[in-house]
PDB file of C-alpha atoms in Angstrom:
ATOM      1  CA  UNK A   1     -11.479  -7.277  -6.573  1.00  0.00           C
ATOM      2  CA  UNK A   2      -9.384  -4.134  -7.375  1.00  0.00           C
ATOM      3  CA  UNK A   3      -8.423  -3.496  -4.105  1.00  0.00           C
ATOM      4  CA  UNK A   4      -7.327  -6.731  -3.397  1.00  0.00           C
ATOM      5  CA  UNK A   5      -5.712  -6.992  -6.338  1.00  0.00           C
ATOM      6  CA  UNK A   6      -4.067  -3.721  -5.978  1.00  0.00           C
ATOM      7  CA  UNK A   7      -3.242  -4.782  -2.084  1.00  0.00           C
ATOM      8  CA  UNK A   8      -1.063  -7.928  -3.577  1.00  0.00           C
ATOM      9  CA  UNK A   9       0.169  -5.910  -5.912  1.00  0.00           C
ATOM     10  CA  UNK A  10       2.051  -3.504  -3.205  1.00  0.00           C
ATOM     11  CA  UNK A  11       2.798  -6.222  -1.153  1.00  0.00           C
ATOM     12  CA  UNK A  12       4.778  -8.059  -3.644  1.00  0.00           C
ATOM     13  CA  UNK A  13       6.556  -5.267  -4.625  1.00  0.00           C
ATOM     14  CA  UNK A  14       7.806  -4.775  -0.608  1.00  0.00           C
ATOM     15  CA  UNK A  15       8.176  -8.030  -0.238  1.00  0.00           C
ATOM     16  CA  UNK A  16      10.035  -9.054  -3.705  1.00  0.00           C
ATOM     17  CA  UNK A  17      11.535  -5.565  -4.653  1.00  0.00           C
ATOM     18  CA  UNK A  18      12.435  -4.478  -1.960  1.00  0.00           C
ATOM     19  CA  UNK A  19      14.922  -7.317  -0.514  1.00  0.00           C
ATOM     20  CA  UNK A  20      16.496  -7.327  -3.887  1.00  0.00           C
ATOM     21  CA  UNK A  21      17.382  -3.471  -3.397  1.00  0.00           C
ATOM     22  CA  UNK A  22      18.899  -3.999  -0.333  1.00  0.00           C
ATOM     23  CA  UNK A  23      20.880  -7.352  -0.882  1.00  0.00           C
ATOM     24  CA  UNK A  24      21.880  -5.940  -4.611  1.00  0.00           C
ATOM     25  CA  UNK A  25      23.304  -2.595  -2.844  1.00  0.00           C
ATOM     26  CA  UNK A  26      24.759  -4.395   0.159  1.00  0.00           C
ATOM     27  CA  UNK A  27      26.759  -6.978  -2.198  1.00  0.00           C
ATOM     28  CA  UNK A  28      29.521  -4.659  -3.802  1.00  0.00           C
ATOM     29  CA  UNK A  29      30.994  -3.145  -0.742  1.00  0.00           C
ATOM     30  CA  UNK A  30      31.065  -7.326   0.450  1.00  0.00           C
ATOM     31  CA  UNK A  31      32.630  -8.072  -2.300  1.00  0.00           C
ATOM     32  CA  UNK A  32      35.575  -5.622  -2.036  1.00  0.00           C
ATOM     33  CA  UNK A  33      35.892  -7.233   1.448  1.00  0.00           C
ATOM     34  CA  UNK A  34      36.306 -10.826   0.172  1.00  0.00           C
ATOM     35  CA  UNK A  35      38.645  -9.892  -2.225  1.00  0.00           C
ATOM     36  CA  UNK A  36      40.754  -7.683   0.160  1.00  0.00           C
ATOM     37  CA  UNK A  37      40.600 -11.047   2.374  1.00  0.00           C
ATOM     38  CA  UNK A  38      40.301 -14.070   0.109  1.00  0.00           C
ATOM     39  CA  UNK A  39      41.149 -16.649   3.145  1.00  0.00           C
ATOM     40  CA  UNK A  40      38.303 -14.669   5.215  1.00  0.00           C
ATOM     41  CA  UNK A  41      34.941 -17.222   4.922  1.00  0.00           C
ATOM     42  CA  UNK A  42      32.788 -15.332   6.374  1.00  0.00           C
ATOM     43  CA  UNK A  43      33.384 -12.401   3.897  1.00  0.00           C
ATOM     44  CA  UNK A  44      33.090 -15.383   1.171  1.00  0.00           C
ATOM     45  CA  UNK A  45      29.888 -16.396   3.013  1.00  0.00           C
ATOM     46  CA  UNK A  46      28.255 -13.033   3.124  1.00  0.00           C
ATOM     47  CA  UNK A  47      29.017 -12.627  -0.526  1.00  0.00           C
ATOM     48  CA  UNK A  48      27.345 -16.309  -1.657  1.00  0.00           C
ATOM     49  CA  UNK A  49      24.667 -15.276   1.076  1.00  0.00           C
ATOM     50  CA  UNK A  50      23.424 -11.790  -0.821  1.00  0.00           C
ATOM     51  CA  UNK A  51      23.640 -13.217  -4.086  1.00  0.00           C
ATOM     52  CA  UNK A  52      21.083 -15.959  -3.571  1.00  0.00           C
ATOM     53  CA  UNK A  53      19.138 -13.352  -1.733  1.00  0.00           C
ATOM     54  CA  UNK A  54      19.311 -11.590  -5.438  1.00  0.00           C
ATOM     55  CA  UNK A  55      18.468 -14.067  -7.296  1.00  0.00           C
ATOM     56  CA  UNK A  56      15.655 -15.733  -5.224  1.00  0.00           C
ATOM     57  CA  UNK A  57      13.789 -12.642  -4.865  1.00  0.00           C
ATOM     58  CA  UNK A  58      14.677 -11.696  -8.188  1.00  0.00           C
ATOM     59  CA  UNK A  59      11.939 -14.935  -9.133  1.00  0.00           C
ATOM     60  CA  UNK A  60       9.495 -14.025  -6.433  1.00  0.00           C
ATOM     61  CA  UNK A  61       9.340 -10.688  -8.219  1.00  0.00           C
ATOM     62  CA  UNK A  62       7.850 -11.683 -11.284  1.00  0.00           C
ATOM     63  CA  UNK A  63       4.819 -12.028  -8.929  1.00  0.00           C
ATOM     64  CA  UNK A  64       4.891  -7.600  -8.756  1.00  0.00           C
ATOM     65  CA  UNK A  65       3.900  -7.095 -12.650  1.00  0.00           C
ATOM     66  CA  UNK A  66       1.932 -10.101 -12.882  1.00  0.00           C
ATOM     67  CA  UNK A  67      -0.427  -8.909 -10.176  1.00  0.00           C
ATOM     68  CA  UNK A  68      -0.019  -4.550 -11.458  1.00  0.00           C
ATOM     69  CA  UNK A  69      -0.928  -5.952 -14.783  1.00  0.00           C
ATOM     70  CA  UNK A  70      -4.091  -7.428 -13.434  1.00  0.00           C
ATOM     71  CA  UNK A  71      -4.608  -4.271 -11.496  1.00  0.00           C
ATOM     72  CA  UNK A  72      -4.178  -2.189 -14.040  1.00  0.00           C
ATOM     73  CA  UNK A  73      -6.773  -3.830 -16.062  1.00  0.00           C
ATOM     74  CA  UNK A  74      -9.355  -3.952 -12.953  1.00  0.00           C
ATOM     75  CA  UNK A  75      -8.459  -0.803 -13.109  1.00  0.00           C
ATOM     76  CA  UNK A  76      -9.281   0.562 -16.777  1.00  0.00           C
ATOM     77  CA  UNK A  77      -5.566   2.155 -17.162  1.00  0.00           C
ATOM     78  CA  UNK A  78      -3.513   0.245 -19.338  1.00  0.00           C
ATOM     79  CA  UNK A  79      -3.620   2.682 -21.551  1.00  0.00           C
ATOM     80  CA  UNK A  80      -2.433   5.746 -19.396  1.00  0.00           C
ATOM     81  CA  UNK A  81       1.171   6.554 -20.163  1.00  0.00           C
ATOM     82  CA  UNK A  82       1.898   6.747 -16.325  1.00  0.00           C
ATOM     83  CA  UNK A  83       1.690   3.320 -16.724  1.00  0.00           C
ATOM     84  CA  UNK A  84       3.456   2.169 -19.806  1.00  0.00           C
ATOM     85  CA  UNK A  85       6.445   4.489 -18.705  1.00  0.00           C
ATOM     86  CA  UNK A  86       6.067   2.093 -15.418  1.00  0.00           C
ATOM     87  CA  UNK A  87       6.289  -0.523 -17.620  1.00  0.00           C
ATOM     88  CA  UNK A  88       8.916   0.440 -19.696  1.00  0.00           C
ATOM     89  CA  UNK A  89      10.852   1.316 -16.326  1.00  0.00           C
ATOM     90  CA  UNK A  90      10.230  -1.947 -15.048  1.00  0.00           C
ATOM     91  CA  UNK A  91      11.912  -4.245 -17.971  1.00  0.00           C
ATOM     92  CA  UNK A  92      14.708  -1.852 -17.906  1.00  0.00           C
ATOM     93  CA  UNK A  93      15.097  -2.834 -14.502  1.00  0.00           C
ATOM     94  CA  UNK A  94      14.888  -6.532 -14.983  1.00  0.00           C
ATOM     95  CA  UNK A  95      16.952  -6.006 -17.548  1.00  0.00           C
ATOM     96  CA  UNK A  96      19.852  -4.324 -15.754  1.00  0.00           C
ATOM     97  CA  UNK A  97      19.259  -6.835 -13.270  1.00  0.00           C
ATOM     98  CA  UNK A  98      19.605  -9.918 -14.983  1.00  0.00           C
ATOM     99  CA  UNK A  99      22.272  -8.900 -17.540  1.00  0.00           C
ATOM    100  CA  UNK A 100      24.307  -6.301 -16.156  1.00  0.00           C
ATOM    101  CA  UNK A 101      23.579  -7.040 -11.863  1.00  0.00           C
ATOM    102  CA  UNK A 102      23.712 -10.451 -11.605  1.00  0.00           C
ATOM    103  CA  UNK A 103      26.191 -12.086 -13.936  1.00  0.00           C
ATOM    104  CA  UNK A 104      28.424  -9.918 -12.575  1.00  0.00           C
ATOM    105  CA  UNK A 105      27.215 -10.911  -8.999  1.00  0.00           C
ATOM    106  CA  UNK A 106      28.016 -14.907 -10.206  1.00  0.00           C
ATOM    107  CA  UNK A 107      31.678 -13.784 -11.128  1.00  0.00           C
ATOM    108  CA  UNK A 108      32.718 -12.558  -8.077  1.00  0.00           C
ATOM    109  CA  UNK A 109      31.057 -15.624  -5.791  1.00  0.00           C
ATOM    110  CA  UNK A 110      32.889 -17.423  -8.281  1.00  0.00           C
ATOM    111  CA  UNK A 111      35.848 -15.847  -7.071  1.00  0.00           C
ATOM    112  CA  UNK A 112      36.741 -14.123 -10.497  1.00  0.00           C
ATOM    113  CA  UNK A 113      36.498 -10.148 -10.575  1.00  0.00           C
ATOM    114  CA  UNK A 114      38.516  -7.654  -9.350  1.00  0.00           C
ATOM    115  CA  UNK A 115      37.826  -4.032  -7.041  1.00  0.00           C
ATOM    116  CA  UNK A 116      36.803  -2.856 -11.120  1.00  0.00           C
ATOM    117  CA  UNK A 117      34.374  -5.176 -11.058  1.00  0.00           C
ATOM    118  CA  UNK A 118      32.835  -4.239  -7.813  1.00  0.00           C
ATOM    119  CA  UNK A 119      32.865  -0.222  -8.992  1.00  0.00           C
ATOM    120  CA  UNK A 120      30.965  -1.596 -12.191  1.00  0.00           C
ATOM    121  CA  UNK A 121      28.633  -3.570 -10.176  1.00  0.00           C
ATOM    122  CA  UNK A 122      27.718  -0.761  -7.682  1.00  0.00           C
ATOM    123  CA  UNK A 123      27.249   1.296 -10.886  1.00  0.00           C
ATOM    124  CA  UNK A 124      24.757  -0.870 -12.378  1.00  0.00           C
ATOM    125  CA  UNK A 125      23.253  -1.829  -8.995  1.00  0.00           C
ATOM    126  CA  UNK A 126      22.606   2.421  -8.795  1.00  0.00           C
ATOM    127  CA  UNK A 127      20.719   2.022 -12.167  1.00  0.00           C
ATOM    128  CA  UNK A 128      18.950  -0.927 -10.983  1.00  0.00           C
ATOM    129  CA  UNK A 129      17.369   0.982  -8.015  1.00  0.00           C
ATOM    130  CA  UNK A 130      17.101   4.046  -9.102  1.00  0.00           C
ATOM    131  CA  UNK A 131      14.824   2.593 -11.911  1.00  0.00           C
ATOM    132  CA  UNK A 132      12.745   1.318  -8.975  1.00  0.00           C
ATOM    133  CA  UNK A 133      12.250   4.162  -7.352  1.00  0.00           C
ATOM    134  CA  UNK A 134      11.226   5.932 -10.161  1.00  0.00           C
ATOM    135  CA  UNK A 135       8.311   3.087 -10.981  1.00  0.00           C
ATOM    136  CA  UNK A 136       7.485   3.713  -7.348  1.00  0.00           C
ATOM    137  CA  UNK A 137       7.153   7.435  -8.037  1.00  0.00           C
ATOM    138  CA  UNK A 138       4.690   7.284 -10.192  1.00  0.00           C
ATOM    139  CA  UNK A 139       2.837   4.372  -9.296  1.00  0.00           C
ATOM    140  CA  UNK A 140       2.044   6.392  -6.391  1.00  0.00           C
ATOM    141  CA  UNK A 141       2.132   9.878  -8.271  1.00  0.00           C
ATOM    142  CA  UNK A 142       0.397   8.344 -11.261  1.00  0.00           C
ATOM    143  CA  UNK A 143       0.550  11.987 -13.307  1.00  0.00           C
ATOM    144  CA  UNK A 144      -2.270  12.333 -15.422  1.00  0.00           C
ATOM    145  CA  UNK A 145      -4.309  10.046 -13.505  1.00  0.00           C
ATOM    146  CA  UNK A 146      -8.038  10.707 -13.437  1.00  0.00           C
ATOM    147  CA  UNK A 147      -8.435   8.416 -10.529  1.00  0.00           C
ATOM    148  CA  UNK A 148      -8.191  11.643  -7.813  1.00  0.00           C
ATOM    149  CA  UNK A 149      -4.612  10.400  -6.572  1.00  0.00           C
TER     150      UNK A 149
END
């Protein structure tokens, strides 16, 4: 059961984590182009398009610490501060996400904003990911581990 558990675990994080990395860094330098070209709807499109991205797999990836906290307990590591830092990581990153990432996101589709906003919002969307791929670190590092990985 671990290993299947584990196995939906990693796949949700590809599948959930992973598109909202991409859309979320893909969305500020789209934004500066709608607002350099406000008549241009395809730029307007794009925008509208990688927010939803955002914010759909933002929900689909509630399903990655559902499933790692179910692994972790298979597991017997809850307790192993590898872990809690994960955790810790991981609601800082929701938390930049849906305060600082995505609010700002809704502006500009809104058509509010300005190029600030966009330099704020690439800021924040650094923060975001970087958070990521430090949970990813040591989720696959796991120091302290006694599990041989």
């Amino acid at each position: 059961m671990t290993k299947f558990l584990l196995a939906v675990h990693v796949l949700a994080a590809i599948v959930a984590i992973g598109p909202v990395t991409v859309a979320a860094s893909m969305f500020p330098p789209a934004a500066r182009r709608a607002l350099a070209a406000p008549d241009d709807a395809h730029a307007a499109a794009s925008v509208r398009l990688l927010h939803r991205i955002c914010q759909v797999y933002a929900a689909v990836g509630l399903a990655v610490p559902v499933f790692g906290f179910a692994t972790a307990g298979a597991m017997g590591v809850t307790g192993d501060p590898w872990l809690i830092t994960s955790i810790v990581l991981t609601v800082l990153a929701a938390g930049v996400l849906l305060v600082l990432v995505l609010p700002r996101q809704e502006v500009l589709v809104e058509g509010g904003g300005a190029q600030e906003t966009t330099v704020r919002l690439a800021m924040f969307t650094g923060v975001f990911n970087l958070l990521w791929a430090t949970v990813t670190v040591l989720m696959i590092v796991r120091p302290g581990s006694t599990t041989g990985a």
